[in-house]
Amino acid sequence: FLRDYNYYLIVNVFLYPMLKFSTPKSFNATKPRKAVTLKASEGSNRLTLKDLEAYKDPLLVRAARGEEIERVPCWLMRQAGRYQKVYRDLAAKYPSFRQRSETTDLIVEISLQPWKSFKPDGVIMFSDILTPLPAMGIEFDIDNTKGPIIQKPIRTMEQVDELYDIDLSRLEFVSSALTHIRAEVGRKSAVLGFIGSPWTLATYIVEGASSQHYRTIKNLSYSNPDILEALLRKLTIALTDYIIFQIDAGAHVVQIFDSWGGHLPPKDWDRWSKPYLRRIIREVHLARPHIPLTVFANGCGGLLERIAATGADIVGVDWATDLRDARHRLDVAAGDADSNTVCLQGNVDPAVLFGPKAAITEAVKDCLVRGGGRRHILNLGHGVQPGTPEDAVAHLFEVSKELGFSANL
Ligand code: CP3
């Protein structure tokens, strides 16, 4: 009560008069947004606690900060995509992935498709981890069956030297889409930006496509480590700027996908992924300290403590790790359970969505209990798979909102 009352005093005595008599600043310097003014309930010139609710940060952001929350927020990786009929219909009309992901109106429309269907607590922008590459001189395409294709894989120092500093003016479609999405969802949901980690992007850039064993890039790391280092350094600088660009356009949270980090033995991850992640996170935290950053790696079980040591605010956990074990390990690594504010995100098995509704309900319950109700964002352990029934996804969201909190289970 005292906390709420303090909040009430601060807002009514200081913030409300200030906001009433000043012009609020827009979060986006280049695109001024409509001014937001606080309104008190009708018939009163005082704000009630209920009014204040409307000005709180989105639930997901508060959970990421370790605040006490009314229910565990839920969004799903790859919640915009091929499993949705509205998406497939739109993709039939605009068959090129690059067109769909590089046209502001289409990005906004696709990102909002799951928002309209399920009202998730996070809305991720429709894009790809490869999207920023052409802005630094690497062309790519997405083949409907094979996935990403890099026309000229990079394997020599001359090719690395030819890459240029990221030209953010070529990524305007990303910033304007984020600004539109943020205006659309307001504070009802968190807007999520994302990037691929330097290592994970390098796997595509060096291999030239998706890979199963990563033989070419691993061979490069053994035989010509200086080339791989130079490439990762360039990507690190570009991606730091790209994250800040997404934040300034409206992202509440930015997720770093180190999707293929788990393919490295931990000591190699320490060399080829961790330093670059740390550098990005340190720089972004210095530049935009209020924005939570997430790191997700597939096969993270052997890397959890290492991932937390990158400085990530949220650690994504895949479904092969027990969330309770993950929490315990990270609390031990932090040395003091109370001071550790790392938030865990995950980790329902995406395959459960192909099962009966009762199994989905059970999986969500179990995940909420193991997550412990605080510092937890409910998600899948990886993305929604193509072919997943839409009503299974709807059921997962419904159950998550009904149960919401491990204390209710
Ligand atoms: O899946 C992950 O591990 C997340 C990280 C990641 C993304 N793209 C983010 C993304 C990875 C590894 C990629 C590369 C990529 N791009 C792949 C995977 C190929 C492989 O090696 O296994 C594919 C198939 C693409 C092309 C692509 N990107 C398609 C066809 C789509 C449409 C949506 C769908 O159904 O997959 C995307 C969109 C995409 N890629 C999003 C994200 C975060 C969209 C936003 C969302 O999550 O809703």
Short mmCIF file of C-alpha atoms and ligand atoms in Angstrom, two decimals:
data_model
loop_
_atom_site.label_atom_id
_atom_site.label_comp_id
_atom_site.label_asym_id
_atom_site.label_seq_id
_atom_site.Cartn_x
_atom_site.Cartn_y
_atom_site.Cartn_z
CA PHE A 1 0.00 0.00 0.00
CA LEU A 2 2.81 2.42 0.97
CA ARG A 3 4.50 1.85 -2.34
CA ASP A 4 1.32 2.62 -4.23
CA TYR A 5 0.63 5.63 -2.03
CA ASN A 6 4.12 7.03 -2.69
CA TYR A 7 3.54 6.48 -6.34
CA TYR A 8 0.18 8.25 -6.04
CA LEU A 9 1.79 11.24 -4.29
CA ILE A 10 4.61 11.54 -6.77
CA VAL A 11 2.27 11.44 -9.71
CA ASN A 12 -0.42 13.78 -8.33
CA VAL A 13 1.82 16.32 -6.67
CA PHE A 14 4.72 16.42 -9.12
CA LEU A 15 4.14 14.65 -12.37
CA TYR A 16 0.52 15.53 -13.08
CA PRO A 17 1.02 19.32 -12.84
CA MET A 18 4.26 19.03 -14.80
CA LEU A 19 2.66 17.01 -17.57
CA LYS A 20 -0.40 19.22 -17.59
CA PHE A 21 1.58 22.38 -18.17
CA SER A 22 4.40 21.15 -20.34
CA THR A 23 4.58 19.59 -23.77
CA PRO A 24 5.69 15.99 -23.37
CA LYS A 25 8.68 14.90 -25.41
CA SER A 26 8.18 12.29 -28.03
CA PHE A 27 10.29 9.12 -27.73
CA ASN A 28 11.15 9.43 -31.38
CA ALA A 29 13.15 12.47 -32.28
CA THR A 30 12.67 12.16 -36.01
CA LYS A 31 8.95 11.40 -36.07
CA PRO A 32 7.01 13.46 -33.53
CA ARG A 33 4.10 11.51 -32.08
CA LYS A 34 0.84 12.79 -30.72
CA ALA A 35 1.39 14.30 -27.27
CA VAL A 36 0.25 12.15 -24.36
CA THR A 37 -1.56 14.00 -21.58
CA LEU A 38 -2.68 12.54 -18.30
CA LYS A 39 -6.43 12.67 -17.73
CA ALA A 40 -8.03 12.33 -14.32
CA SER A 41 -11.26 10.35 -13.88
CA GLU A 42 -14.40 12.26 -14.74
CA GLY A 43 -15.70 14.62 -12.06
CA SER A 44 -12.37 14.75 -10.25
CA ASN A 45 -9.15 16.66 -10.70
CA ARG A 46 -7.19 13.97 -8.88
CA LEU A 47 -5.80 10.81 -10.44
CA THR A 48 -6.99 7.58 -8.86
CA LEU A 49 -4.82 4.49 -8.56
CA LYS A 50 -6.90 3.03 -11.39
CA ASP A 51 -5.95 5.97 -13.63
CA LEU A 52 -2.32 5.31 -12.84
CA GLU A 53 -2.55 1.73 -14.08
CA ALA A 54 -2.94 3.12 -17.58
CA TYR A 55 0.45 4.87 -17.38
CA LYS A 56 2.48 1.94 -16.09
CA ASP A 57 5.04 0.30 -18.35
CA PRO A 58 3.78 -2.81 -20.14
CA LEU A 59 3.53 -5.92 -17.96
CA LEU A 60 6.39 -7.63 -19.77
CA VAL A 61 8.77 -4.72 -19.08
CA ARG A 62 7.83 -4.72 -15.39
CA ALA A 63 8.38 -8.48 -15.20
CA ALA A 64 11.78 -8.05 -16.86
CA ARG A 65 12.76 -5.55 -14.17
CA GLY A 66 11.86 -8.04 -11.45
CA GLU A 67 8.90 -5.99 -10.18
CA GLU A 68 5.98 -7.70 -8.50
CA ILE A 69 3.38 -8.29 -11.18
CA GLU A 70 -0.27 -9.23 -11.35
CA ARG A 71 0.30 -12.15 -13.73
CA VAL A 72 3.14 -13.68 -15.71
CA PRO A 73 3.31 -12.08 -19.19
CA CYS A 74 3.21 -14.29 -22.26
CA TRP A 75 4.30 -13.93 -25.87
CA LEU A 76 5.63 -16.53 -28.32
CA MET A 77 8.70 -16.57 -30.48
CA ARG A 78 7.69 -16.72 -34.16
CA GLN A 79 4.14 -15.80 -33.20
CA ALA A 80 3.88 -13.97 -36.56
CA GLY A 81 4.27 -16.43 -39.38
CA ARG A 82 3.46 -19.42 -41.43
CA TYR A 83 1.12 -21.22 -39.00
CA GLN A 84 -1.41 -18.35 -39.35
CA LYS A 85 -3.86 -18.42 -42.26
CA VAL A 86 -4.00 -14.62 -42.49
CA TYR A 87 -0.22 -14.65 -42.91
CA ARG A 88 -0.26 -17.37 -45.58
CA ASP A 89 -2.96 -15.49 -47.51
CA LEU A 90 -0.93 -12.30 -47.39
CA ALA A 91 2.25 -14.21 -48.36
CA ALA A 92 0.40 -15.58 -51.42
CA LYS A 93 -0.30 -11.99 -52.47
CA TYR A 94 3.28 -10.83 -51.74
CA PRO A 95 5.37 -13.94 -52.40
CA SER A 96 8.78 -12.36 -51.77
CA PHE A 97 9.90 -12.59 -48.13
CA ARG A 98 12.15 -9.58 -48.62
CA GLN A 99 9.23 -7.51 -49.86
CA ARG A 100 7.04 -8.59 -46.94
CA SER A 101 9.74 -7.83 -44.41
CA GLU A 102 11.04 -4.62 -46.01
CA THR A 103 7.81 -2.71 -46.65
CA THR A 104 6.60 -0.69 -43.66
CA ASP A 105 2.87 -1.31 -44.18
CA LEU A 106 3.34 -5.05 -44.60
CA ILE A 107 5.66 -5.32 -41.58
CA VAL A 108 3.09 -3.49 -39.45
CA GLU A 109 0.20 -5.56 -40.75
CA ILE A 110 1.98 -8.91 -40.21
CA SER A 111 3.34 -7.96 -36.77
CA LEU A 112 -0.18 -7.05 -35.68
CA GLN A 113 -1.82 -10.26 -36.98
CA PRO A 114 -1.05 -12.24 -33.79
CA TRP A 115 -1.80 -9.14 -31.70
CA LYS A 116 -5.29 -9.02 -33.18
CA SER A 117 -5.84 -12.77 -32.74
CA PHE A 118 -4.35 -13.43 -29.29
CA LYS A 119 -3.51 -10.14 -27.54
CA PRO A 120 -0.05 -11.35 -26.45
CA ASP A 121 1.92 -9.33 -23.88
CA GLY A 122 4.70 -8.79 -26.41
CA VAL A 123 4.42 -7.87 -30.09
CA ILE A 124 7.57 -8.77 -32.03
CA MET A 125 8.26 -6.89 -35.24
CA PHE A 126 8.05 -8.97 -38.40
CA SER A 127 11.55 -9.01 -39.80
CA ASP A 128 14.51 -11.37 -39.93
CA ILE A 129 17.91 -11.54 -38.28
CA LEU A 130 19.43 -11.15 -41.78
CA THR A 131 17.47 -7.96 -42.57
CA PRO A 132 20.28 -5.49 -41.63
CA LEU A 133 22.94 -7.30 -43.72
CA PRO A 134 22.39 -5.54 -47.09
CA ALA A 135 22.88 -2.22 -45.25
CA MET A 136 26.50 -3.25 -44.65
CA GLY A 137 27.13 -4.85 -48.04
CA ILE A 138 25.92 -8.46 -47.68
CA GLU A 139 23.07 -9.47 -50.00
CA PHE A 140 20.74 -12.34 -49.12
CA ASP A 141 17.52 -13.99 -50.14
CA ILE A 142 15.03 -16.27 -48.41
CA ASP A 143 14.16 -19.42 -50.32
CA ASN A 144 10.72 -20.76 -49.37
CA THR A 145 12.04 -24.25 -48.79
CA LYS A 146 15.77 -23.79 -48.05
CA GLY A 147 15.53 -20.65 -45.88
CA PRO A 148 18.24 -17.96 -45.96
CA ILE A 149 20.73 -17.91 -48.87
CA ILE A 150 23.78 -15.62 -48.93
CA GLN A 151 24.81 -15.25 -52.57
CA LYS A 152 28.49 -14.57 -51.84
CA PRO A 153 29.55 -16.22 -48.57
CA ILE A 154 32.38 -14.36 -46.82
CA ARG A 155 35.52 -16.38 -46.17
CA THR A 156 38.50 -14.07 -46.87
CA MET A 157 39.96 -11.00 -45.18
CA GLU A 158 39.52 -8.98 -48.40
CA GLN A 159 35.77 -9.67 -48.29
CA VAL A 160 35.58 -8.64 -44.62
CA ASP A 161 37.50 -5.43 -45.42
CA GLU A 162 34.98 -4.59 -48.13
CA LEU A 163 32.04 -4.50 -45.69
CA TYR A 164 31.00 -0.99 -44.78
CA ASP A 165 29.60 0.65 -41.65
CA ILE A 166 25.90 -0.07 -41.34
CA ASP A 167 23.84 2.49 -43.27
CA LEU A 168 20.76 2.87 -41.07
CA SER A 169 19.06 5.09 -43.63
CA ARG A 170 18.57 1.89 -45.66
CA LEU A 171 16.61 0.39 -42.77
CA GLU A 172 14.00 3.12 -42.43
CA PHE A 173 11.25 0.54 -42.99
CA VAL A 174 12.24 -1.06 -39.66
CA SER A 175 12.14 2.15 -37.63
CA SER A 176 8.91 3.43 -39.13
CA ALA A 177 7.26 0.01 -38.63
CA LEU A 178 8.31 -0.07 -34.96
CA THR A 179 6.95 3.44 -34.42
CA HIS A 180 3.62 2.47 -35.98
CA ILE A 181 3.39 -0.77 -34.00
CA ARG A 182 4.11 1.10 -30.77
CA ALA A 183 1.42 3.68 -31.56
CA GLU A 184 -1.03 0.84 -32.22
CA VAL A 185 -0.46 -1.25 -29.07
CA GLY A 186 0.22 1.67 -26.71
CA ARG A 187 1.06 0.33 -23.26
CA LYS A 188 -1.15 -2.73 -23.57
CA SER A 189 1.74 -4.79 -24.84
CA ALA A 190 5.52 -4.51 -25.12
CA VAL A 191 6.97 -3.85 -28.55
CA LEU A 192 9.85 -6.23 -29.18
CA GLY A 193 12.75 -5.52 -31.50
CA PHE A 194 15.41 -8.13 -32.27
CA ILE A 195 18.77 -8.89 -33.83
CA GLY A 196 20.81 -12.02 -34.50
CA SER A 197 23.98 -12.36 -32.42
CA PRO A 198 27.28 -11.83 -34.26
CA TRP A 199 28.05 -15.57 -34.07
CA THR A 200 24.63 -16.68 -35.31
CA LEU A 201 24.67 -14.18 -38.18
CA ALA A 202 28.23 -15.22 -39.03
CA THR A 203 27.07 -18.83 -39.43
CA TYR A 204 24.83 -17.73 -42.33
CA ILE A 205 27.40 -15.27 -43.74
CA VAL A 206 30.23 -17.84 -43.80
CA GLU A 207 28.28 -21.04 -44.57
CA GLY A 208 26.11 -19.24 -47.15
CA ALA A 209 22.90 -20.91 -45.89
CA SER A 210 21.34 -22.77 -42.98
CA SER A 211 23.63 -25.45 -41.69
CA GLN A 212 23.48 -28.67 -39.76
CA HIS A 213 27.06 -29.09 -38.63
CA TYR A 214 28.65 -25.64 -39.15
CA ARG A 215 31.75 -27.24 -40.65
CA THR A 216 32.84 -24.27 -42.77
CA ILE A 217 32.64 -21.63 -40.04
CA LYS A 218 34.18 -23.93 -37.44
CA ASN A 219 36.99 -24.75 -39.85
CA LEU A 220 37.54 -21.01 -40.40
CA SER A 221 37.76 -20.55 -36.62
CA TYR A 222 40.55 -23.15 -36.44
CA SER A 223 42.48 -22.28 -39.58
CA ASN A 224 41.99 -18.50 -39.95
CA PRO A 225 40.72 -17.15 -36.63
CA ASP A 226 41.75 -13.60 -37.55
CA ILE A 227 39.25 -13.53 -40.44
CA LEU A 228 36.38 -14.68 -38.22
CA GLU A 229 37.40 -12.23 -35.49
CA ALA A 230 37.42 -9.33 -37.96
CA LEU A 231 33.97 -10.31 -39.25
CA LEU A 232 32.51 -10.63 -35.72
CA ARG A 233 34.00 -7.26 -34.72
CA LYS A 234 32.37 -5.53 -37.69
CA LEU A 235 29.03 -7.19 -36.97
CA THR A 236 29.26 -6.18 -33.30
CA ILE A 237 29.66 -2.49 -34.13
CA ALA A 238 26.85 -2.59 -36.70
CA LEU A 239 24.44 -4.49 -34.46
CA THR A 240 25.00 -2.16 -31.50
CA ASP A 241 23.93 0.78 -33.68
CA TYR A 242 21.04 -1.24 -35.05
CA ILE A 243 19.68 -2.07 -31.56
CA ILE A 244 19.81 1.60 -30.50
CA PHE A 245 18.07 2.51 -33.75
CA GLN A 246 15.26 0.06 -32.90
CA ILE A 247 14.96 1.40 -29.34
CA ASP A 248 14.75 4.99 -30.53
CA ALA A 249 12.00 3.97 -32.95
CA GLY A 250 9.87 2.47 -30.16
CA ALA A 251 11.11 -0.99 -29.06
CA HIS A 252 10.47 -1.58 -25.33
CA VAL A 253 12.71 -4.66 -25.24
CA VAL A 254 15.26 -6.04 -27.72
CA GLN A 255 15.95 -9.75 -28.05
CA ILE A 256 19.32 -11.04 -29.25
CA PHE A 257 18.95 -14.41 -30.94
CA ASP A 258 22.12 -16.45 -30.48
CA SER A 259 20.11 -19.28 -31.96
CA TRP A 260 23.12 -21.37 -33.03
CA GLY A 261 25.29 -20.58 -29.99
CA GLY A 262 24.46 -23.98 -28.50
CA HIS A 263 26.34 -25.69 -31.34
CA LEU A 264 29.65 -24.48 -29.90
CA PRO A 265 31.41 -26.27 -27.07
CA PRO A 266 31.19 -23.87 -24.09
CA LYS A 267 34.88 -22.95 -24.23
CA ASP A 268 34.48 -22.03 -27.91
CA TRP A 269 31.29 -20.09 -27.13
CA ASP A 270 33.44 -18.13 -24.64
CA ARG A 271 35.67 -17.21 -27.53
CA TRP A 272 33.30 -16.80 -30.48
CA SER A 273 30.04 -15.56 -29.04
CA LYS A 274 30.29 -14.26 -25.49
CA PRO A 275 32.74 -11.34 -25.91
CA TYR A 276 30.70 -9.89 -28.76
CA LEU A 277 27.40 -10.27 -26.89
CA ARG A 278 28.94 -8.63 -23.82
CA ARG A 279 30.23 -5.76 -25.84
CA ILE A 280 26.83 -5.13 -27.49
CA ILE A 281 24.97 -5.37 -24.16
CA ARG A 282 27.44 -3.09 -22.36
CA GLU A 283 27.23 -0.44 -25.06
CA VAL A 284 23.44 -0.53 -25.31
CA HIS A 285 23.03 -0.47 -21.52
CA LEU A 286 25.26 2.60 -21.39
CA ALA A 287 23.38 4.34 -24.20
CA ARG A 288 19.80 3.30 -23.28
CA PRO A 289 19.90 2.02 -19.67
CA HIS A 290 16.13 1.64 -19.27
CA ILE A 291 15.72 -0.98 -22.01
CA PRO A 292 15.80 -4.68 -21.03
CA LEU A 293 17.83 -6.91 -23.34
CA THR A 294 17.20 -10.62 -23.85
CA VAL A 295 19.65 -13.31 -24.97
CA PHE A 296 18.22 -16.56 -26.32
CA ALA A 297 20.35 -19.51 -27.44
CA ASN A 298 19.06 -22.85 -28.59
CA GLY A 299 20.74 -25.59 -26.60
CA CYS A 300 21.40 -23.15 -23.77
CA GLY A 301 21.55 -25.83 -21.03
CA GLY A 302 25.34 -25.96 -20.97
CA LEU A 303 25.67 -22.19 -21.29
CA LEU A 304 23.16 -20.69 -18.83
CA GLU A 305 25.62 -19.12 -16.38
CA ARG A 306 27.73 -17.91 -19.28
CA ILE A 307 24.71 -16.29 -20.96
CA ALA A 308 23.73 -14.53 -17.72
CA ALA A 309 27.31 -13.28 -17.46
CA THR A 310 26.86 -11.35 -20.72
CA GLY A 311 24.81 -8.84 -18.69
CA ALA A 312 21.49 -9.85 -20.30
CA ASP A 313 18.42 -8.74 -18.33
CA ILE A 314 16.34 -11.65 -19.64
CA VAL A 315 17.70 -15.12 -20.41
CA GLY A 316 15.69 -17.20 -22.89
CA VAL A 317 15.55 -20.88 -21.95
CA ASP A 318 14.84 -23.71 -24.38
CA TRP A 319 12.50 -26.57 -23.46
CA ALA A 320 15.28 -29.08 -22.72
CA THR A 321 16.15 -27.28 -19.48
CA ASP A 322 14.00 -27.32 -16.33
CA LEU A 323 13.14 -23.69 -15.48
CA ARG A 324 13.51 -24.36 -11.76
CA ASP A 325 17.00 -25.78 -12.28
CA ALA A 326 17.82 -22.80 -14.50
CA ARG A 327 16.71 -20.35 -11.78
CA HIS A 328 18.67 -22.23 -9.13
CA ARG A 329 21.82 -22.32 -11.21
CA LEU A 330 21.63 -18.60 -12.01
CA ASP A 331 20.90 -17.66 -8.39
CA VAL A 332 23.92 -19.68 -7.26
CA ALA A 333 26.06 -18.08 -9.97
CA ALA A 334 24.93 -14.61 -8.83
CA GLY A 335 25.96 -15.49 -5.28
CA ASP A 336 22.84 -14.05 -3.68
CA ALA A 337 19.36 -15.14 -4.65
CA ASP A 338 17.78 -11.82 -3.65
CA SER A 339 20.09 -9.59 -5.61
CA ASN A 340 19.77 -11.54 -8.83
CA THR A 341 17.28 -9.80 -11.05
CA VAL A 342 17.77 -11.90 -14.16
CA CYS A 343 14.40 -12.71 -15.64
CA LEU A 344 13.86 -16.09 -17.33
CA GLN A 345 11.88 -16.45 -20.55
CA GLY A 346 10.45 -19.75 -21.72
CA ASN A 347 10.08 -22.66 -22.07
CA VAL A 348 7.07 -24.74 -23.14
CA ASP A 349 7.94 -27.39 -25.73
CA PRO A 350 6.62 -26.07 -29.09
CA ALA A 351 5.53 -29.64 -29.99
CA VAL A 352 2.93 -29.55 -27.19
CA LEU A 353 0.90 -27.30 -29.49
CA PHE A 354 0.30 -30.33 -31.72
CA GLY A 355 -1.24 -32.20 -28.77
CA PRO A 356 -4.68 -32.11 -27.12
CA LYS A 357 -5.80 -28.99 -25.24
CA ALA A 358 -5.48 -30.72 -21.87
CA ALA A 359 -1.78 -31.33 -22.58
CA ILE A 360 -1.30 -27.65 -23.43
CA THR A 361 -3.03 -26.60 -20.21
CA GLU A 362 -0.80 -28.96 -18.23
CA ALA A 363 2.37 -27.71 -19.95
CA VAL A 364 1.49 -24.06 -19.23
CA LYS A 365 0.68 -24.84 -15.59
CA ASP A 366 3.90 -26.75 -15.14
CA CYS A 367 5.90 -23.95 -16.73
CA LEU A 368 4.31 -21.31 -14.49
CA VAL A 369 4.98 -23.35 -11.37
CA ARG A 370 8.60 -24.01 -12.32
CA GLY A 371 9.02 -20.35 -13.31
CA GLY A 372 8.09 -19.30 -9.79
CA GLY A 373 5.75 -16.40 -10.63
CA ARG A 374 8.31 -13.61 -10.62
CA ARG A 375 11.09 -12.69 -13.02
CA HIS A 376 9.44 -14.99 -15.55
CA ILE A 377 8.08 -14.37 -19.05
CA LEU A 378 6.06 -17.30 -20.36
CA ASN A 379 7.10 -18.36 -23.86
CA LEU A 380 7.94 -21.44 -25.89
CA GLY A 381 11.38 -22.99 -25.67
CA HIS A 382 11.77 -22.07 -29.36
CA GLY A 383 9.47 -20.69 -32.06
CA VAL A 384 5.94 -21.68 -33.09
CA GLN A 385 6.46 -24.33 -35.79
CA PRO A 386 4.84 -24.10 -39.23
CA GLY A 387 1.72 -26.29 -39.24
CA THR A 388 0.87 -25.58 -35.58
CA PRO A 389 -2.96 -25.38 -35.19
CA GLU A 390 -3.99 -21.77 -34.55
CA ASP A 391 -6.54 -22.76 -31.94
CA ALA A 392 -3.76 -24.46 -29.97
CA VAL A 393 -1.89 -21.13 -29.86
CA ALA A 394 -5.14 -19.37 -28.85
CA HIS A 395 -5.63 -21.94 -26.08
CA LEU A 396 -2.11 -21.41 -24.75
CA PHE A 397 -2.70 -17.66 -24.48
CA GLU A 398 -6.13 -18.15 -22.83
CA VAL A 399 -4.72 -20.56 -20.25
CA SER A 400 -1.77 -18.30 -19.55
CA LYS A 401 -4.11 -15.39 -18.84
CA GLU A 402 -6.52 -17.44 -16.72
CA LEU A 403 -3.86 -19.06 -14.55
CA GLY A 404 -1.42 -16.25 -14.92
CA PHE A 405 0.44 -16.77 -11.74
CA SER A 406 1.98 -19.76 -10.01
CA ALA A 407 0.28 -18.70 -6.74
CA ASN A 408 -3.10 -19.48 -8.33
CA LEU A 409 -2.15 -23.02 -9.26
O1 CP3 B 1 14.19 -19.21 -35.04
C1 CP3 B 1 15.04 -18.69 -34.32
O2 CP3 B 1 15.93 -19.30 -33.71
C2 CP3 B 1 14.98 -17.20 -34.16
C3 CP3 B 1 16.12 -16.50 -34.76
C4 CP3 B 1 16.06 -16.48 -36.26
C5 CP3 B 1 15.21 -15.63 -37.01
N1 CP3 B 1 15.49 -15.84 -38.33
C6 CP3 B 1 14.29 -14.64 -36.41
C7 CP3 B 1 12.99 -14.40 -37.06
C8 CP3 B 1 16.80 -17.25 -37.16
C9 CP3 B 1 17.82 -18.30 -36.82
C10 CP3 B 1 16.44 -16.82 -38.46
C11 CP3 B 1 17.01 -17.29 -39.75
C12 CP3 B 1 15.92 -17.70 -40.65
N2 CP3 B 1 15.22 -16.85 -41.45
C13 CP3 B 1 15.33 -18.97 -40.76
C14 CP3 B 1 15.79 -20.21 -40.02
C15 CP3 B 1 16.55 -21.07 -40.93
C16 CP3 B 1 17.40 -22.10 -40.19
O3 CP3 B 1 18.63 -22.00 -40.33
O4 CP3 B 1 16.83 -22.96 -39.51
C17 CP3 B 1 14.27 -18.88 -41.68
C18 CP3 B 1 13.33 -19.97 -42.10
C19 CP3 B 1 14.22 -17.53 -42.10
C20 CP3 B 1 13.22 -16.91 -42.99
C21 CP3 B 1 12.05 -16.43 -42.25
N3 CP3 B 1 12.11 -15.50 -41.22
C22 CP3 B 1 10.68 -16.78 -42.47
C23 CP3 B 1 10.19 -17.73 -43.52
C24 CP3 B 1 9.92 -16.03 -41.55
C25 CP3 B 1 8.42 -15.98 -41.51
C26 CP3 B 1 7.86 -16.48 -40.27
C27 CP3 B 1 7.98 -17.97 -40.00
O5 CP3 B 1 6.95 -18.62 -40.08
O6 CP3 B 1 9.07 -18.44 -39.70
C28 CP3 B 1 10.84 -15.26 -40.78
C29 CP3 B 1 10.46 -14.32 -39.73
C30 CP3 B 1 11.29 -14.25 -38.51
N4 CP3 B 1 12.58 -14.66 -38.33
C31 CP3 B 1 10.85 -13.65 -37.30
C32 CP3 B 1 11.91 -13.77 -36.38
C33 CP3 B 1 11.98 -13.31 -34.94
C34 CP3 B 1 9.46 -13.00 -37.24
C35 CP3 B 1 8.91 -12.50 -36.02
C36 CP3 B 1 8.27 -13.52 -35.13
O7 CP3 B 1 8.98 -14.20 -34.36
O8 CP3 B 1 7.04 -13.59 -35.11
#
